Amino acid sequence: MGKLLIFSAPSGAGKTTIVHHLLTKFPELEFSISATTREARGDEQQGKDYYFISKEEFLHRIAKKQFVEFEEVYTGTFYGTLREEIERIWNNGKTVIFDIDVEGGLHLKRKYQEQALAIFVQPPSLEVLIERLTGRGTDSEEKLKERFAKAEKELNYAPKFDVILKNYDLATACQEAEQLVGDFLSK
Ligand code: ADP
Ligand code: 5GP
């Protein structure tokens, strides 16, 4: 059994940016590619950013108990971590790194306990989060509204995590993340 590094936060807090940075710094890490029923966005690639699958296939995989955790993160849109994805990465001798929503992150922490480090990425405020999410320019107005509403609730989950990582200035946050990950990998 290997280790797991969980990065969770409301959408727009910066976890994807930080996780991508860490992947360039630590060859010991491998990204857990989630399955999702949403459409690919921007330059996202099948089997790199996500396994983009149909709702039928997702439901079939739920029935076959292939997910370690899954959620209907937004109405009608499912996301989940496949058991075989974690096993694939551990079999490569690597530590799994997750970019996952708050509920999913806590679910994994409860399941893997001391094997896992759960990090909450905290934006300076809800207002800044909204600015970042809008500025990313990847979501329709309707999708943005759903994300803002969810984000407001999720900001309250921070104390349930092992560590709160402030993402105010990106360079500082990346440096602090490197320190946390370096310590966790050497444990
Ligand atoms: P998440 O994965 O949590 O949804 P992203 O990593 O996609 O968030 O970041 C959301 C947007 O905010 C992106 O456009 C990203 O470039 C930007 N961003 C991330 N961190 C910062 C920061 N510290 N300051 C300013 N903008 C940031
Ligand atoms: P996005 O559509 O912006 O890529 O992701 C929306 C939300 O779903 C983000 O908070 C992201 O971290 C989360 N997410 C991605 N993969 C998974 C997963 O496998 N399980 C859960 N529970 N959430 C996920």
Tab-separated table of C-alpha atoms and ligand atoms in Angstrom:
chain	number	residue	atom	x	y	z
A	1	MET	CA	0.000	0.000	0.000
A	2	GLY	CA	1.363	3.407	-1.029
A	3	LYS	CA	0.701	7.007	-0.054
A	4	LEU	CA	-1.885	9.545	-1.151
A	5	LEU	CA	-1.695	13.346	-1.352
A	6	ILE	CA	-5.099	14.981	-1.482
A	7	PHE	CA	-5.604	18.579	-2.697
A	8	SER	CA	-9.150	19.809	-2.143
A	9	ALA	CA	-10.854	23.179	-2.299
A	10	PRO	CA	-13.818	24.895	-3.833
A	11	SER	CA	-13.602	25.291	-7.583
A	12	GLY	CA	-11.388	28.274	-8.501
A	13	ALA	CA	-9.142	28.188	-5.394
A	14	GLY	CA	-6.125	27.145	-7.450
A	15	LYS	CA	-5.691	23.447	-6.696
A	16	THR	CA	-5.203	22.363	-10.327
A	17	THR	CA	-2.517	25.047	-10.774
A	18	ILE	CA	-0.694	23.932	-7.607
A	19	VAL	CA	-1.004	20.212	-8.395
A	20	HIS	CA	0.418	20.789	-11.904
A	21	HIS	CA	3.322	22.704	-10.384
A	22	LEU	CA	4.055	19.873	-7.926
A	23	LEU	CA	4.004	17.308	-10.726
A	24	THR	CA	6.830	19.193	-12.460
A	25	LYS	CA	8.889	19.205	-9.239
A	26	PHE	CA	8.398	15.686	-7.850
A	27	PRO	CA	8.868	12.693	-10.180
A	28	GLU	CA	7.679	10.476	-7.285
A	29	LEU	CA	4.124	11.802	-7.784
A	30	GLU	CA	1.525	10.668	-10.298
A	31	PHE	CA	-1.809	12.372	-10.889
A	32	SER	CA	-4.971	10.393	-10.209
A	33	ILE	CA	-7.042	10.765	-13.357
A	34	SER	CA	-10.705	10.866	-12.350
A	35	ALA	CA	-13.606	9.701	-14.451
A	36	THR	CA	-16.232	12.331	-15.232
A	37	THR	CA	-19.394	12.710	-17.278
A	38	ARG	CA	-18.707	16.366	-18.095
A	39	GLU	CA	-17.448	17.521	-21.493
A	40	ALA	CA	-13.741	18.276	-21.972
A	41	ARG	CA	-12.925	21.970	-21.457
A	42	GLY	CA	-10.311	24.045	-23.328
A	43	ASP	CA	-7.281	21.894	-24.170
A	44	GLU	CA	-8.110	19.076	-21.736
A	45	GLN	CA	-7.238	15.634	-23.045
A	46	GLN	CA	-8.902	12.248	-22.703
A	47	GLY	CA	-6.895	9.995	-20.352
A	48	LYS	CA	-4.640	12.865	-19.239
A	49	ASP	CA	-6.868	15.357	-17.416
A	50	TYR	CA	-9.865	13.051	-17.002
A	51	TYR	CA	-11.373	9.858	-18.335
A	52	PHE	CA	-14.359	11.467	-20.065
A	53	ILE	CA	-17.123	8.847	-20.112
A	54	SER	CA	-20.883	8.761	-20.720
A	55	LYS	CA	-23.387	8.772	-17.885
A	56	GLU	CA	-24.378	5.209	-18.865
A	57	GLU	CA	-20.810	3.995	-18.499
A	58	PHE	CA	-20.414	5.857	-15.211
A	59	LEU	CA	-23.569	4.254	-13.768
A	60	HIS	CA	-22.414	0.850	-15.006
A	61	ARG	CA	-19.083	1.313	-13.213
A	62	ILE	CA	-20.892	2.352	-10.022
A	63	ALA	CA	-22.953	-0.846	-10.204
A	64	LYS	CA	-19.737	-2.859	-10.651
A	65	LYS	CA	-18.295	-1.152	-7.514
A	66	GLN	CA	-15.290	0.132	-9.466
A	67	PHE	CA	-15.111	3.505	-7.665
A	68	VAL	CA	-13.271	4.179	-4.398
A	69	GLU	CA	-15.436	7.306	-4.187
A	70	PHE	CA	-17.730	9.115	-6.566
A	71	GLU	CA	-20.057	12.091	-6.405
A	72	GLU	CA	-22.596	14.017	-8.373
A	73	VAL	CA	-20.502	17.161	-7.836
A	74	TYR	CA	-22.872	19.318	-9.912
A	75	THR	CA	-26.440	18.435	-10.822
A	76	GLY	CA	-26.278	15.724	-13.480
A	77	THR	CA	-22.447	15.718	-13.582
A	78	PHE	CA	-20.571	12.844	-11.941
A	79	TYR	CA	-16.920	12.614	-10.926
A	80	GLY	CA	-15.167	9.646	-9.356
A	81	THR	CA	-11.905	7.928	-8.510
A	82	LEU	CA	-11.491	4.450	-9.942
A	83	ARG	CA	-9.969	1.801	-7.675
A	84	GLU	CA	-7.803	0.576	-10.564
A	85	GLU	CA	-6.366	4.110	-11.040
A	86	ILE	CA	-4.915	4.143	-7.510
A	87	GLU	CA	-3.616	0.586	-7.907
A	88	ARG	CA	-2.030	1.447	-11.268
A	89	ILE	CA	-0.090	4.332	-9.693
A	90	TRP	CA	0.999	2.355	-6.622
A	91	ASN	CA	2.134	-0.480	-8.884
A	92	ASN	CA	4.365	2.108	-10.613
A	93	GLY	CA	5.933	2.738	-7.183
A	94	LYS	CA	4.542	6.307	-7.049
A	95	THR	CA	2.528	8.417	-4.614
A	96	VAL	CA	-0.948	9.315	-5.853
A	97	ILE	CA	-1.817	13.033	-6.018
A	98	PHE	CA	-5.489	14.063	-6.205
A	99	ASP	CA	-7.284	17.211	-7.347
A	100	ILE	CA	-10.675	16.508	-5.890
A	101	ASP	CA	-13.657	18.309	-4.404
A	102	VAL	CA	-13.987	18.774	-0.649
A	103	GLU	CA	-16.405	15.885	0.055
A	104	GLY	CA	-14.377	13.497	-2.099
A	105	GLY	CA	-11.131	14.541	-0.380
A	106	LEU	CA	-12.533	13.926	3.096
A	107	HIS	CA	-13.944	10.595	1.945
A	108	LEU	CA	-10.467	9.471	0.807
A	109	LYS	CA	-8.879	10.728	4.046
A	110	ARG	CA	-11.378	8.725	6.148
A	111	LYS	CA	-10.635	5.652	4.058
A	112	TYR	CA	-6.820	5.854	3.953
A	113	GLN	CA	-6.111	7.654	7.277
A	114	GLU	CA	-2.357	7.876	7.999
A	115	GLN	CA	-1.433	6.856	4.448
A	116	ALA	CA	-2.990	10.108	3.249
A	117	LEU	CA	-2.244	13.826	3.711
A	118	ALA	CA	-5.327	15.969	3.062
A	119	ILE	CA	-4.608	19.601	2.121
A	120	PHE	CA	-7.246	22.322	1.815
A	121	VAL	CA	-6.312	25.092	-0.627
A	122	GLN	CA	-7.714	28.330	0.769
A	123	PRO	CA	-8.340	31.437	-1.349
A	124	PRO	CA	-8.111	34.877	0.323
A	125	SER	CA	-11.912	35.319	0.214
A	126	LEU	CA	-15.080	34.262	-1.567
A	127	GLU	CA	-14.855	37.469	-3.653
A	128	VAL	CA	-11.359	36.585	-4.906
A	129	LEU	CA	-12.488	33.028	-5.609
A	130	ILE	CA	-15.321	34.353	-7.751
A	131	GLU	CA	-12.873	36.613	-9.611
A	132	ARG	CA	-10.505	33.688	-10.309
A	133	LEU	CA	-13.276	31.416	-11.463
A	134	THR	CA	-14.741	34.077	-13.740
A	135	GLY	CA	-11.253	35.043	-15.001
A	136	ARG	CA	-10.478	31.425	-15.919
A	137	GLY	CA	-13.101	31.866	-18.628
A	138	THR	CA	-13.976	28.194	-18.959
A	139	ASP	CA	-17.539	28.021	-17.624
A	140	SER	CA	-20.904	29.317	-18.846
A	141	GLU	CA	-22.798	31.811	-16.676
A	142	GLU	CA	-25.128	29.074	-15.462
A	143	LYS	CA	-22.211	26.765	-14.559
A	144	LEU	CA	-20.454	29.639	-12.795
A	145	LYS	CA	-23.498	30.329	-10.605
A	146	GLU	CA	-23.650	26.688	-9.545
A	147	ARG	CA	-19.932	26.719	-8.735
A	148	PHE	CA	-20.194	29.953	-6.675
A	149	ALA	CA	-23.079	28.544	-4.603
A	150	LYS	CA	-21.169	25.342	-3.880
A	151	ALA	CA	-17.934	27.212	-3.144
A	152	GLU	CA	-19.504	29.298	-0.397
A	153	LYS	CA	-20.465	26.152	1.531
A	154	GLU	CA	-17.179	24.389	0.864
A	155	LEU	CA	-15.051	27.182	2.338
A	156	ASN	CA	-16.359	26.107	5.768
A	157	TYR	CA	-14.784	22.643	5.446
A	158	ALA	CA	-11.189	23.883	5.842
A	159	PRO	CA	-10.741	22.866	9.523
A	160	LYS	CA	-11.564	19.223	8.726
A	161	PHE	CA	-8.329	18.864	6.710
A	162	ASP	CA	-4.823	17.960	7.952
A	163	VAL	CA	-3.380	21.220	6.591
A	164	ILE	CA	-4.739	24.523	5.285
A	165	LEU	CA	-2.588	25.907	2.456
A	166	LYS	CA	-3.253	29.585	1.775
A	167	ASN	CA	-3.237	30.408	-1.925
A	168	TYR	CA	-2.993	34.203	-1.845
A	169	ASP	CA	0.245	34.759	-3.739
A	170	LEU	CA	0.732	31.827	-6.116
A	171	ALA	CA	4.542	31.645	-5.880
A	172	THR	CA	4.386	31.535	-2.061
A	173	ALA	CA	1.656	28.879	-2.140
A	174	CYS	CA	3.682	26.720	-4.537
A	175	GLN	CA	6.746	27.018	-2.319
A	176	GLU	CA	4.766	26.043	0.790
A	177	ALA	CA	3.184	23.143	-1.086
A	178	GLU	CA	6.652	21.904	-2.101
A	179	GLN	CA	7.736	21.965	1.544
A	180	LEU	CA	4.641	20.013	2.677
A	181	VAL	CA	5.003	17.420	-0.056
A	182	GLY	CA	8.762	17.018	0.501
A	183	ASP	CA	8.144	16.360	4.214
A	184	PHE	CA	5.322	13.910	3.514
A	185	LEU	CA	7.326	11.940	0.938
A	186	SER	CA	10.315	11.602	3.251
A	187	LYS	CA	8.217	10.300	6.195
B	1	ADP	P1	-9.235	24.909	-9.186
B	1	ADP	O1	-8.466	23.753	-9.760
B	1	ADP	O2	-9.162	24.939	-7.689
B	1	ADP	O3	-10.634	25.009	-9.694
B	1	ADP	P2	-7.483	26.578	-10.869
B	1	ADP	O4	-6.133	26.027	-10.566
B	1	ADP	O5	-8.122	26.225	-12.169
B	1	ADP	O6	-8.505	26.252	-9.654
B	1	ADP	O7	-7.380	28.173	-10.700
B	1	ADP	C1	-8.471	29.022	-11.014
B	1	ADP	C2	-7.939	30.271	-11.741
B	1	ADP	O8	-7.221	31.098	-10.812
B	1	ADP	C3	-6.966	29.939	-12.875
B	1	ADP	O9	-7.207	30.837	-13.936
B	1	ADP	C4	-5.588	30.175	-12.231
B	1	ADP	O10	-4.629	30.556	-13.193
B	1	ADP	C5	-5.880	31.317	-11.239
B	1	ADP	N1	-5.041	31.312	-10.010
B	1	ADP	C6	-4.650	30.244	-9.274
B	1	ADP	N2	-3.949	30.642	-8.178
B	1	ADP	C7	-3.898	32.003	-8.226
B	1	ADP	C8	-3.302	33.009	-7.368
B	1	ADP	N3	-2.637	32.726	-6.251
B	1	ADP	N4	-3.464	34.308	-7.733
B	1	ADP	C9	-4.150	34.625	-8.859
B	1	ADP	N5	-4.740	33.724	-9.711
B	1	ADP	C10	-4.617	32.425	-9.402
B	2	5GP	P1	-13.830	20.588	-12.765
B	2	5GP	O1	-15.110	20.406	-13.520
B	2	5GP	O2	-13.552	22.044	-12.431
B	2	5GP	O3	-12.645	19.875	-13.390
B	2	5GP	O4	-14.041	19.868	-11.362
B	2	5GP	C1	-15.135	20.164	-10.558
B	2	5GP	C2	-14.885	19.651	-9.170
B	2	5GP	O5	-14.883	18.212	-9.162
B	2	5GP	C3	-13.518	20.086	-8.629
B	2	5GP	O6	-13.682	20.490	-7.275
B	2	5GP	C4	-12.701	18.837	-8.770
B	2	5GP	O7	-11.622	18.810	-7.853
B	2	5GP	C5	-13.745	17.776	-8.453
B	2	5GP	N1	-13.343	16.425	-8.833
B	2	5GP	C6	-12.508	16.053	-9.831
B	2	5GP	N2	-12.348	14.721	-9.830
B	2	5GP	C7	-13.075	14.229	-8.796
B	2	5GP	C8	-13.289	12.915	-8.277
B	2	5GP	O8	-12.763	11.909	-8.749
B	2	5GP	N3	-14.124	12.815	-7.212
B	2	5GP	C9	-14.727	13.898	-6.657
B	2	5GP	N4	-15.490	13.679	-5.588
B	2	5GP	N5	-14.532	15.150	-7.105
B	2	5GP	C10	-13.717	15.316	-8.166
